[in-house]
Amino acid sequence: MKDDNVLDDWEEKDQANLDKKSARKMVWRTRLSIGFTVIRTLLLIFLIYIAYMIPVSIYYDMSGKQGEFDRIVTTLVETRYPGVEVNHMFSNHAEINSFLTQSTRLKLYRNVGEWDVVIGEVQAKKHLFGKVSYSLNFDEKYLNENKVRNFAIPPKILGRESSDAESGSKERLRKQLIKIDDGHVAQAQFSVKTPMKSKVLLEKLKAYDIQVYRMPVFGGEITEFETSSYRSGQLTFVQSLLLRPQITYDDKNRHSSSVSTLNKVTIEQSIDQFYKDIKWLTENGNYRGKDIDQKRLNYIRENGVQVYGAVVTGPIREIEKLLDQKQFHQFYLGGIEVWNWDEY
């Protein structure tokens, strides 16, 4: 009887061991099965994603939507921020994700003499039913550096008289430039006390060995409608629309002409392109300030293009000569580099 009991115990233990082994095998089989199912599911999702994104990306490029987003961002920056250019050459940079959110990153630079000096980048994004949002991220060289300054609206437009107090920036710049030797070039920005036709201002600037890149256009700000502005002493500053050299695009919204300057192309061509750019921007872009741009465009169509400043670059001594013009005031220095100038 004792032998039978021992045999029964062994059989029970063997059975228990077999049950444990079977259970372990079943657990591992289940785990492997679940693992393979997860892998197959992820692979299927990935293949579906690829099958979805390939035609979306192809359409985004072939339809011109990719170039359109880059063009919107470029136009927003270059018609608002004095002295700042966007590197939009060679290829489209915009991307689109699975949620149809568009984004792009474009290099920013300044024209200082003959060089294009990189100063940062613009990052922009637009959700499917949202507005274009963008930020300019500058490579700061100095703490609390102000990279972009607006132009001062001519006092006469606002019914005010000019005063000697407005010459402060001119004298500060003169003291700076006197200390700089002839072997340098600079970018400078100045406002004009009386609005004038762009052709008239270009004629005034012909006497100097400089290149002209931007001119602020008065669009009825403050006098016809309210817009963001600030006061400094007797002067009022706004972010104006900027006249830039003629830039053309192909039917895919790709940049199709080399960047020039306002005094190297006919001003009529640049003005015509200005109207086209702002009209195109308000029709194709969904961005903050669109309604203001439409009001500006209507005002400019009725009253013509009146400019009240310029962004220029050239040798230090030529920039210095501009300070002698009584009509020019509110000077700012955009950047200085060692000599890199061809004689014009």
GROMACS .gro file of N, CA and C in nm, residues 140-272:
model
  399
  140GLU      N    1   2.072   8.614  -3.217
  140GLU     CA    2   2.105   8.735  -3.141
  140GLU      C    3   2.255   8.742  -3.112
  141LYS      N    4   2.313   8.854  -3.152
  141LYS     CA    5   2.453   8.879  -3.124
  141LYS      C    6   2.468   8.961  -2.996
  142TYR      N    7   2.370   9.047  -2.972
  142TYR     CA    8   2.373   9.132  -2.854
  142TYR      C    9   2.247   9.107  -2.771
  143LEU      N   10   2.260   9.120  -2.640
  143LEU     CA   11   2.149   9.100  -2.550
  143LEU      C   12   2.042   9.206  -2.574
  144ASN      N   13   1.916   9.164  -2.581
  144ASN     CA   14   1.804   9.256  -2.604
  144ASN      C   15   1.817   9.335  -2.734
  145GLU      N   16   1.877   9.273  -2.834
  145GLU     CA   17   1.897   9.340  -2.963
  145GLU      C   18   1.764   9.352  -3.038
  146ASN      N   19   1.740   9.470  -3.094
  146ASN     CA   20   1.620   9.492  -3.175
  146ASN      C   21   1.656   9.477  -3.322
  147LYS      N   22   1.616   9.364  -3.381
  147LYS     CA   23   1.658   9.335  -3.519
  147LYS      C   24   1.575   9.409  -3.623
  148VAL      N   25   1.450   9.443  -3.590
  148VAL     CA   26   1.360   9.504  -3.688
  148VAL      C   27   1.298   9.630  -3.629
  149ARG      N   28   1.303   9.739  -3.704
  149ARG     CA   29   1.243   9.865  -3.661
  149ARG      C   30   1.147   9.915  -3.768
  150ASN      N   31   1.036   9.970  -3.724
  150ASN     CA   32   0.937  10.023  -3.818
  150ASN      C   33   0.974  10.165  -3.861
  151PHE      N   34   0.907  10.212  -3.967
  151PHE     CA   35   0.929  10.347  -4.017
  151PHE      C   36   0.835  10.445  -3.946
  152ALA      N   37   0.879  10.570  -3.938
  152ALA     CA   38   0.797  10.675  -3.877
  152ALA      C   39   0.707  10.737  -3.984
  153ILE      N   40   0.576  10.740  -3.955
  153ILE     CA   41   0.483  10.803  -4.049
  153ILE      C   42   0.516  10.952  -4.059
  154PRO      N   43   0.523  11.007  -4.180
  154PRO     CA   44   0.553  11.150  -4.195
  154PRO      C   45   0.460  11.236  -4.110
  155PRO      N   46   0.513  11.328  -4.030
  155PRO     CA   47   0.429  11.412  -3.943
  155PRO      C   48   0.318  11.485  -4.017
  156LYS      N   49   0.344  11.530  -4.138
  156LYS     CA   50   0.243  11.607  -4.213
  156LYS      C   51   0.118  11.524  -4.241
  157ILE      N   52   0.135  11.393  -4.260
  157ILE     CA   53   0.020  11.307  -4.285
  157ILE      C   54  -0.074  11.309  -4.164
  158LEU      N   55  -0.016  11.319  -4.046
  158LEU     CA   56  -0.095  11.319  -3.923
  158LEU      C   57  -0.131  11.461  -3.877
  159GLY      N   58  -0.101  11.559  -3.963
  159GLY     CA   59  -0.135  11.697  -3.929
  159GLY      C   60  -0.043  11.759  -3.826
  160ARG      N   61   0.081  11.711  -3.820
  160ARG     CA   62   0.178  11.766  -3.725
  160ARG      C   63   0.293  11.832  -3.800
  161GLU      N   64   0.366  11.915  -3.730
  161GLU     CA   65   0.485  11.980  -3.787
  161GLU      C   66   0.610  11.906  -3.743
  162SER      N   67   0.711  11.906  -3.830
  162SER     CA   68   0.839  11.845  -3.794
  162SER      C   69   0.909  11.931  -3.689
  163SER      N   70   0.994  11.866  -3.609
  163SER     CA   71   1.068  11.939  -3.507
  163SER      C   72   1.212  11.895  -3.505
  164ASP      N   73   1.298  11.974  -3.442
  164ASP     CA   74   1.440  11.942  -3.435
  164ASP      C   75   1.466  11.818  -3.349
  165ALA      N   76   1.368  11.784  -3.264
  165ALA     CA   77   1.385  11.668  -3.176
  165ALA      C   78   1.395  11.539  -3.256
  166GLU      N   79   1.346  11.541  -3.382
  166GLU     CA   80   1.348  11.421  -3.465
  166GLU      C   81   1.486  11.388  -3.519
  167SER      N   82   1.581  11.479  -3.502
  167SER     CA   83   1.715  11.459  -3.560
  167SER      C   84   1.808  11.381  -3.467
  168GLY      N   85   1.756  11.335  -3.352
  168GLY     CA   86   1.841  11.264  -3.256
  168GLY      C   87   1.905  11.140  -3.313
  169SER      N   88   1.828  11.055  -3.382
  169SER     CA   89   1.883  10.931  -3.438
  169SER      C   90   1.987  10.960  -3.544
  170LYS      N   91   1.967  11.069  -3.617
  170LYS     CA   92   2.062  11.107  -3.723
  170LYS      C   93   2.198  11.142  -3.662
  171GLU      N   94   2.197  11.218  -3.554
  171GLU     CA   95   2.323  11.258  -3.491
  171GLU      C   96   2.391  11.140  -3.423
  172ARG      N   97   2.313  11.051  -3.365
  172ARG     CA   98   2.373  10.932  -3.303
  172ARG      C   99   2.443  10.847  -3.407
  173LEU      N  100   2.378  10.830  -3.523
  173LEU     CA  101   2.439  10.751  -3.629
  173LEU      C  102   2.563  10.820  -3.686
  174ARG      N  103   2.558  10.951  -3.697
  174ARG     CA  104   2.674  11.025  -3.750
  174ARG      C  105   2.796  11.001  -3.660
  175LYS      N  106   2.775  11.003  -3.529
  175LYS     CA  107   2.887  10.980  -3.437
  175LYS      C  108   2.942  10.839  -3.451
  176GLN      N  109   2.852  10.743  -3.478
  176GLN     CA  110   2.898  10.606  -3.499
  176GLN      C  111   2.981  10.593  -3.626
  177LEU      N  112   2.927  10.647  -3.735
  177LEU     CA  113   2.991  10.630  -3.865
  177LEU      C  114   3.126  10.699  -3.874
  178ILE      N  115   3.142  10.810  -3.804
  178ILE     CA  116   3.271  10.882  -3.805
  178ILE      C  117   3.382  10.792  -3.751
  179LYS      N  118   3.346  10.703  -3.659
  179LYS     CA  119   3.445  10.615  -3.596
  179LYS      C  120   3.482  10.495  -3.684
  180ILE      N  121   3.406  10.472  -3.791
  180ILE     CA  122   3.427  10.354  -3.876
  180ILE      C  123   3.508  10.393  -3.999
  181ASP      N  124   3.611  10.313  -4.030
  181ASP     CA  125   3.696  10.350  -4.144
  181ASP      C  126   3.629  10.314  -4.277
  182ASP      N  127   3.695  10.353  -4.386
  182ASP     CA  128   3.637  10.340  -4.520
  182ASP      C  129   3.623  10.195  -4.567
  183GLY      N  130   3.690  10.103  -4.502
  183GLY     CA  131   3.690   9.965  -4.550
  183GLY      C  132   3.571   9.883  -4.503
  184HIS      N  133   3.456   9.946  -4.488
  184HIS     CA  134   3.337   9.876  -4.442
  184HIS      C  135   3.215   9.915  -4.526
  185VAL      N  136   3.117   9.827  -4.525
  185VAL     CA  137   2.987   9.855  -4.588
  185VAL      C  138   2.880   9.835  -4.481
  186ALA      N  139   2.761   9.890  -4.506
  186ALA     CA  140   2.656   9.880  -4.405
  186ALA      C  141   2.519   9.877  -4.470
  187GLN      N  142   2.422   9.827  -4.393
  187GLN     CA  143   2.282   9.841  -4.430
  187GLN      C  144   2.223   9.948  -4.339
  188ALA      N  145   2.141  10.036  -4.394
  188ALA     CA  146   2.081  10.144  -4.315
  188ALA      C  147   1.934  10.160  -4.354
  189GLN      N  148   1.859  10.214  -4.261
  189GLN     CA  149   1.715  10.239  -4.282
  189GLN      C  150   1.686  10.382  -4.237
  190PHE      N  151   1.605  10.453  -4.314
  190PHE     CA  152   1.567  10.588  -4.274
  190PHE      C  153   1.425  10.617  -4.317
  191SER      N  154   1.361  10.710  -4.248
  191SER     CA  155   1.227  10.756  -4.284
  191SER      C  156   1.238  10.891  -4.355
  192VAL      N  157   1.132  10.928  -4.422
  192VAL     CA  158   1.127  11.056  -4.496
  192VAL      C  159   1.016  11.142  -4.436
  193LYS      N  160   1.046  11.270  -4.415
  193LYS     CA  161   0.951  11.359  -4.347
  193LYS      C  162   0.827  11.389  -4.428
  194THR      N  163   0.839  11.385  -4.560
  194THR     CA  164   0.726  11.413  -4.648
  194THR      C  165   0.706  11.297  -4.744
  195PRO      N  166   0.587  11.239  -4.751
  195PRO     CA  167   0.565  11.127  -4.844
  195PRO      C  168   0.584  11.172  -4.988
  196MET      N  169   0.633  11.081  -5.071
  196MET     CA  170   0.660  11.115  -5.211
  196MET      C  171   0.644  10.992  -5.299
  197LYS      N  172   0.639  11.014  -5.427
  197LYS     CA  173   0.635  10.904  -5.523
  197LYS      C  174   0.766  10.826  -5.513
  198SER      N  175   0.758  10.696  -5.531
  198SER     CA  176   0.878  10.613  -5.523
  198SER      C  177   0.983  10.654  -5.624
  199LYS      N  178   0.938  10.697  -5.742
  199LYS     CA  179   1.032  10.739  -5.846
  199LYS      C  180   1.109  10.863  -5.803
  200VAL      N  181   1.041  10.953  -5.731
  200VAL     CA  182   1.106  11.077  -5.684
  200VAL      C  183   1.214  11.043  -5.581
  201LEU      N  184   1.183  10.952  -5.488
  201LEU     CA  185   1.282  10.914  -5.387
  201LEU      C  186   1.401  10.843  -5.451
  202LEU      N  187   1.375  10.759  -5.549
  202LEU     CA  188   1.485  10.692  -5.619
  202LEU      C  189   1.574  10.792  -5.691
  203GLU      N  190   1.514  10.896  -5.747
  203GLU     CA  191   1.591  11.001  -5.813
  203GLU      C  192   1.683  11.070  -5.713
  204LYS      N  193   1.633  11.096  -5.595
  204LYS     CA  194   1.715  11.157  -5.490
  204LYS      C  195   1.833  11.068  -5.453
  205LEU      N  196   1.810  10.937  -5.453
  205LEU     CA  197   1.912  10.842  -5.409
  205LEU      C  198   2.011  10.807  -5.519
  206LYS      N  199   1.983  10.850  -5.642
  206LYS     CA  200   2.075  10.822  -5.753
  206LYS      C  201   2.211  10.885  -5.733
  207ALA      N  202   2.216  10.991  -5.655
  207ALA     CA  203   2.342  11.063  -5.633
  207ALA      C  204   2.438  10.984  -5.543
  208TYR      N  205   2.393  10.874  -5.484
  208TYR     CA  206   2.475  10.800  -5.390
  208TYR      C  207   2.506  10.660  -5.444
  209ASP      N  208   2.623  10.610  -5.409
  209ASP     CA  209   2.665  10.476  -5.451
  209ASP      C  210   2.606  10.374  -5.354
  210ILE      N  211   2.476  10.349  -5.368
  210ILE     CA  212   2.405  10.258  -5.278
  210ILE      C  213   2.307  10.173  -5.359
  211GLN      N  214   2.256  10.071  -5.295
  211GLN     CA  215   2.149   9.991  -5.353
  211GLN      C  216   2.027  10.002  -5.262
  212VAL      N  217   1.908  10.006  -5.323
  212VAL     CA  218   1.784  10.025  -5.249
  212VAL      C  219   1.703   9.895  -5.253
  213TYR      N  220   1.661   9.847  -5.135
  213TYR     CA  221   1.592   9.718  -5.127
  213TYR      C  222   1.446   9.726  -5.085
  214ARG      N  223   1.409   9.825  -5.003
  214ARG     CA  224   1.271   9.835  -4.956
  214ARG      C  225   1.229   9.980  -4.943
  215MET      N  226   1.098  10.005  -4.959
  215MET     CA  227   1.040  10.135  -4.933
  215MET      C  228   0.904  10.115  -4.866
  216PRO      N  229   0.877  10.181  -4.753
  216PRO     CA  230   0.746  10.168  -4.689
  216PRO      C  231   0.640  10.246  -4.767
  217VAL      N  232   0.525  10.185  -4.787
  217VAL     CA  233   0.416  10.248  -4.864
  217VAL      C  234   0.306  10.291  -4.766
  218PHE      N  235   0.264  10.416  -4.775
  218PHE     CA  236   0.157  10.462  -4.687
  218PHE      C  237   0.024  10.406  -4.736
  219GLY      N  238  -0.047  10.333  -4.646
  219GLY     CA  239  -0.172  10.267  -4.684
  219GLY      C  240  -0.292  10.318  -4.608
  220GLY      N  241  -0.285  10.442  -4.555
  220GLY     CA  242  -0.399  10.498  -4.483
  220GLY      C  243  -0.401  10.464  -4.335
  221GLU      N  244  -0.289  10.408  -4.285
  221GLU     CA  245  -0.283  10.374  -4.143
  221GLU      C  246  -0.304  10.498  -4.056
  222ILE      N  247  -0.377  10.482  -3.949
  222ILE     CA  248  -0.407  10.587  -3.850
  222ILE      C  249  -0.507  10.688  -3.903
  223THR      N  250  -0.485  10.740  -4.025
  223THR     CA  251  -0.574  10.845  -4.077
  223THR      C  252  -0.706  10.788  -4.129
  224GLU      N  253  -0.703  10.670  -4.192
  224GLU     CA  254  -0.823  10.611  -4.251
  224GLU      C  255  -0.881  10.497  -4.167
  225PHE      N  256  -0.797  10.429  -4.094
  225PHE     CA  257  -0.842  10.318  -4.009
  225PHE      C  258  -0.737  10.296  -3.901
  226GLU      N  259  -0.781  10.235  -3.791
  226GLU     CA  260  -0.692  10.208  -3.679
  226GLU      C  261  -0.612  10.080  -3.706
  227THR      N  262  -0.488  10.083  -3.667
  227THR     CA  263  -0.403   9.965  -3.674
  227THR      C  264  -0.300   9.975  -3.563
  228SER      N  265  -0.227   9.869  -3.539
  228SER     CA  266  -0.129   9.867  -3.433
  228SER      C  267  -0.020   9.972  -3.459
  229SER      N  268   0.007  10.056  -3.359
  229SER     CA  269   0.107  10.162  -3.373
  229SER      C  270   0.164  10.196  -3.236
  230TYR      N  271   0.270  10.274  -3.234
  230TYR     CA  272   0.325  10.321  -3.107
  230TYR      C  273   0.388  10.459  -3.129
  231ARG      N  274   0.396  10.535  -3.020
  231ARG     CA  275   0.450  10.670  -3.025
  231ARG      C  276   0.587  10.674  -2.960
  232SER      N  277   0.673  10.758  -3.014
  232SER     CA  278   0.803  10.788  -2.953
  232SER      C  279   0.826  10.937  -2.971
  233GLY      N  280   0.806  11.012  -2.865
  233GLY     CA  281   0.812  11.157  -2.877
  233GLY      C  282   0.697  11.206  -2.962
  234GLN      N  283   0.728  11.281  -3.066
  234GLN     CA  284   0.626  11.334  -3.156
  234GLN      C  285   0.602  11.244  -3.277
  235LEU      N  286   0.672  11.132  -3.283
  235LEU     CA  287   0.663  11.043  -3.400
  235LEU      C  288   0.573  10.923  -3.373
  236THR      N  289   0.504  10.878  -3.478
  236THR     CA  290   0.419  10.760  -3.471
  236THR      C  291   0.476  10.654  -3.566
  237PHE      N  292   0.489  10.532  -3.516
  237PHE     CA  293   0.547  10.423  -3.593
  237PHE      C  294   0.442  10.314  -3.616
  238VAL      N  295   0.437  10.261  -3.738
  238VAL     CA  296   0.348  10.149  -3.770
  238VAL      C  297   0.426  10.047  -3.853
  239GLN      N  298   0.374   9.925  -3.855
  239GLN     CA  299   0.431   9.823  -3.944
  239GLN      C  300   0.362   9.839  -4.079
  240SER      N  301   0.430   9.899  -4.172
  240SER     CA  302   0.371   9.930  -4.303
  240SER      C  303   0.396   9.818  -4.403
  241LEU      N  304   0.323   9.825  -4.514
  241LEU     CA  305   0.355   9.739  -4.627
  241LEU      C  306   0.478   9.794  -4.696
  242LEU      N  307   0.562   9.704  -4.746
  242LEU     CA  308   0.689   9.746  -4.807
  242LEU      C  309   0.691   9.716  -4.956
  243LEU      N  310   0.732   9.815  -5.032
  243LEU     CA  311   0.756   9.797  -5.175
  243LEU      C  312   0.891   9.729  -5.189
  244ARG      N  313   0.895   9.617  -5.260
  244ARG     CA  314   1.020   9.544  -5.280
  244ARG      C  315   1.048   9.530  -5.429
  245PRO      N  316   1.170   9.494  -5.467
  245PRO     CA  317   1.200   9.473  -5.609
  245PRO      C  318   1.109   9.366  -5.668
  246GLN      N  319   1.084   9.378  -5.797
  246GLN     CA  320   0.994   9.283  -5.863
  246GLN      C  321   1.041   9.139  -5.844
  247ILE      N  322   0.951   9.055  -5.796
  247ILE     CA  323   0.977   8.912  -5.779
  247ILE      C  324   0.866   8.835  -5.850
  248THR      N  325   0.900   8.747  -5.938
  248THR     CA  326   0.798   8.673  -6.013
  248THR      C  327   0.798   8.526  -5.976
  249TYR      N  328   0.682   8.463  -5.994
  249TYR     CA  329   0.663   8.322  -5.961
  249TYR      C  330   0.604   8.250  -6.082
  250ASP      N  331   0.632   8.118  -6.090
  250ASP     CA  332   0.573   8.040  -6.199
  250ASP      C  333   0.435   7.989  -6.157
  251ASP      N  334   0.374   7.904  -6.239
  251ASP     CA  335   0.237   7.859  -6.211
  251ASP      C  336   0.229   7.762  -6.093
  252LYS      N  337   0.346   7.717  -6.041
  252LYS     CA  338   0.350   7.631  -5.923
  252LYS      C  339   0.392   7.711  -5.799
  253ASN      N  340   0.388   7.844  -5.811
  253ASN     CA  341   0.426   7.934  -5.701
  253ASN      C  342   0.572   7.922  -5.662
  254ARG      N  343   0.655   7.880  -5.758
  254ARG     CA  344   0.798   7.874  -5.732
  254ARG      C  345   0.863   8.001  -5.780
  255HIS      N  346   0.958   8.050  -5.701
  255HIS     CA  347   1.029   8.173  -5.734
  255HIS      C  348   1.101   8.154  -5.867
  256SER      N  349   1.077   8.244  -5.961
  256SER     CA  350   1.133   8.223  -6.096
  256SER      C  351   1.216   8.340  -6.146
  257SER      N  352   1.260   8.429  -6.056
  257SER     CA  353   1.347   8.538  -6.098
  257SER      C  354   1.451   8.565  -5.991
  258SER      N  355   1.566   8.613  -6.031
  258SER     CA  356   1.672   8.641  -5.935
  258SER      C  357   1.641   8.769  -5.857
  259VAL      N  358   1.687   8.774  -5.733
  259VAL     CA  359   1.661   8.891  -5.648
  259VAL      C  360   1.747   9.007  -5.696
  260SER      N  361   1.685   9.121  -5.719
  260SER     CA  362   1.756   9.240  -5.763
  260SER      C  363   1.732   9.351  -5.661
  261THR      N  364   1.746   9.476  -5.703
  261THR     CA  365   1.721   9.591  -5.616
  261THR      C  366   1.626   9.686  -5.686
  262LEU      N  367   1.567   9.777  -5.608
  262LEU     CA  368   1.469   9.870  -5.666
  262LEU      C  369   1.530   9.962  -5.771
  263ASN      N  370   1.658   9.993  -5.756
  263ASN     CA  371   1.721  10.081  -5.854
  263ASN      C  372   1.791  10.004  -5.966
  264LYS      N  373   1.763   9.873  -5.977
  264LYS     CA  374   1.816   9.794  -6.089
  264LYS      C  375   1.705   9.744  -6.180
  265VAL      N  376   1.580   9.763  -6.140
  265VAL     CA  377   1.465   9.727  -6.223
  265VAL      C  378   1.380   9.853  -6.237
  266THR      N  379   1.291   9.853  -6.334
  266THR     CA  380   1.205   9.971  -6.348
  266THR      C  381   1.107   9.974  -6.232
  267ILE      N  382   1.089  10.092  -6.174
  267ILE     CA  383   1.003  10.105  -6.057
  267ILE      C  384   0.858  10.069  -6.091
  268GLU      N  385   0.819  10.091  -6.217
  268GLU     CA  386   0.684  10.056  -6.260
  268GLU      C  387   0.660   9.906  -6.248
  269GLN      N  388   0.762   9.827  -6.282
  269GLN     CA  389   0.750   9.681  -6.270
  269GLN      C  390   0.733   9.639  -6.124
  270SER      N  391   0.809   9.701  -6.035
  270SER     CA  392   0.801   9.668  -5.893
  270SER      C  393   0.667   9.709  -5.834
  271ILE      N  394   0.615   9.825  -5.875
  271ILE     CA  395   0.485   9.870  -5.825
  271ILE      C  396   0.374   9.777  -5.875
  272ASP      N  397   0.382   9.739  -6.002
  272ASP     CA  398   0.283   9.647  -6.058
  272ASP      C  399   0.287   9.514  -5.983
   0.00000   0.00000   0.00000
